[in-house]
XYZ file of C-alpha atoms in Angstrom:
133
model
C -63.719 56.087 36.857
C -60.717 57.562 39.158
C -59.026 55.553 41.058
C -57.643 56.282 44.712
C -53.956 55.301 46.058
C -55.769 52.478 47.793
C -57.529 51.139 44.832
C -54.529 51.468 42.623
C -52.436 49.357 45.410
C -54.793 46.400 45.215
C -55.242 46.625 41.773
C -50.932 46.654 41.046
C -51.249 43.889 43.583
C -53.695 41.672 41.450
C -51.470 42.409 38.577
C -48.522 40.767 40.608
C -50.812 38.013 41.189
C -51.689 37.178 37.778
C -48.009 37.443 36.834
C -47.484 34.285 38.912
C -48.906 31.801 36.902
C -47.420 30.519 33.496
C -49.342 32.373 30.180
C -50.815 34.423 32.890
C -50.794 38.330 32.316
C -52.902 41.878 32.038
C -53.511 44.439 30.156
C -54.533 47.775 31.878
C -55.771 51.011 30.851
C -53.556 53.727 32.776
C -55.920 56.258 32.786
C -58.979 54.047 35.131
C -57.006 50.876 35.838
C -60.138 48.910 34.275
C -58.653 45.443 31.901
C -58.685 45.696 28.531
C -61.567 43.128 27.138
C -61.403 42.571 23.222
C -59.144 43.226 20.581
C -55.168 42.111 20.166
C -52.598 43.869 22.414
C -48.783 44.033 21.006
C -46.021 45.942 22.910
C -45.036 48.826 20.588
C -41.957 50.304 22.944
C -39.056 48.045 23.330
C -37.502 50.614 24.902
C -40.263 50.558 27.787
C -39.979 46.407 27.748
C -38.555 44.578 30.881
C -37.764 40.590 31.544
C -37.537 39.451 35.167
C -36.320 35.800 35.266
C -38.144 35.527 38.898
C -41.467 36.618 39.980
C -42.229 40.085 39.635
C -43.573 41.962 43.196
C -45.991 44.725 43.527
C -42.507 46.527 44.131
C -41.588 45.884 40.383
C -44.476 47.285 38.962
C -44.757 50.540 40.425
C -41.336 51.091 39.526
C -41.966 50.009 35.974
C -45.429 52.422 35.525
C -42.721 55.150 36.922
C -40.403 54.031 34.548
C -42.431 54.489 31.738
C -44.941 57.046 32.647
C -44.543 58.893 29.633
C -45.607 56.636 27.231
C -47.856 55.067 29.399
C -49.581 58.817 28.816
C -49.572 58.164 25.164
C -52.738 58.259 23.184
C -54.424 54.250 23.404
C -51.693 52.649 25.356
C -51.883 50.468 28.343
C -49.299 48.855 30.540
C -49.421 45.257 29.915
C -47.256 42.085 31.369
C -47.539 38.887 30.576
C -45.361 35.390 32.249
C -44.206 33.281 28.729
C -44.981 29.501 30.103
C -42.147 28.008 27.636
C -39.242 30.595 29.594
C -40.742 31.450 32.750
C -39.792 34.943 32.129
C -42.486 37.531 32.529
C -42.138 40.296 30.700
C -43.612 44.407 31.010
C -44.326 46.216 28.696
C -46.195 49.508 27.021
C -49.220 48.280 24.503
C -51.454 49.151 21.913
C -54.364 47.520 21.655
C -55.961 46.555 17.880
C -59.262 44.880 16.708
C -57.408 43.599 13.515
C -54.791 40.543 13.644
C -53.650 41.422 10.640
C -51.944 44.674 12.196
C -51.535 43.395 15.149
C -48.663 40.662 13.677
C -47.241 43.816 11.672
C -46.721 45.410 14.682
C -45.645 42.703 16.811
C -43.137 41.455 13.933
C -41.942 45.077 13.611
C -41.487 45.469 17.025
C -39.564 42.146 17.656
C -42.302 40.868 19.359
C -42.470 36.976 20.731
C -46.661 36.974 21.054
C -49.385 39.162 20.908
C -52.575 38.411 23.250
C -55.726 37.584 21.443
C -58.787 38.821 24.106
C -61.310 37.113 22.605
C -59.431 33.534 23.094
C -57.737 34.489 25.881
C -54.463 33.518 24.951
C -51.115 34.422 23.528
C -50.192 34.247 19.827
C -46.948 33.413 18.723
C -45.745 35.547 16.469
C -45.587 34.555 12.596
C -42.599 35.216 10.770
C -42.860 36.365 7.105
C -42.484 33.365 4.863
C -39.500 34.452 2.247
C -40.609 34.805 -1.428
């Protein structure tokens, strides 16, 4: 599916929109703009992360996908965002998405990661930190 300018305006305005709620979020495929449906999506590019202590505008996002258009072409990423309900802060951010939970904390823990987003609950994970032996 290819999306025009039009399509891709509503659609980065529904992503605004779901960034207004607390816990709310996405997780996009660049390359079609459809959601992601199943699996466990961790960021995986600090560099690419961003925290807005307000609400983030349509504005904000198409300077972000700008932003970080190159890794956003990467091989099984998507541009995800998500609002944390115990900050208020909403956060962008490049993902991978994973079927296993297993890699997905890996990932997330090696990545500094608060949460990952389990698809199948629809929720957020906190992150579990390895217990010291």
């Amino acid at each position: 599916m290819t999306m025009t300018l039009i399509d891709w305006s509503a659609r980065i305005s529904a992503m605004a929109d779901a960034l207004s709620v607390p816990d709310g979020g996405f997780s996009v495929k660049p390359d079609d703009g459809s959601d992601v449906r199943a699996g466990y999506a961790v960021a995986v590019h600090p560099e690419h992360e961003r925290i807005f202590d307000r609400p983030v505008t349509s504005n904000d996002l198409h300077e972000y996908i700008a932003q970080a258009k190159d890794a956003l072409s990467l091989p099984g990423r998507v541009l995800g965002g998500w609002h944390d309900p115990a900050t208020g802060r909403v956060y962008l951010d490049v993902s991978v998405v994973t079927a296993d939970l297993s890699e997905a904390m890996t990932l997330a823990r090696e990545t500094a990661q608060l949460a990952i987003f389990d698809f199948s609950a629809m929720e957020s994970i906190p992150v579990a930190t390895p217990v010291a032996a």
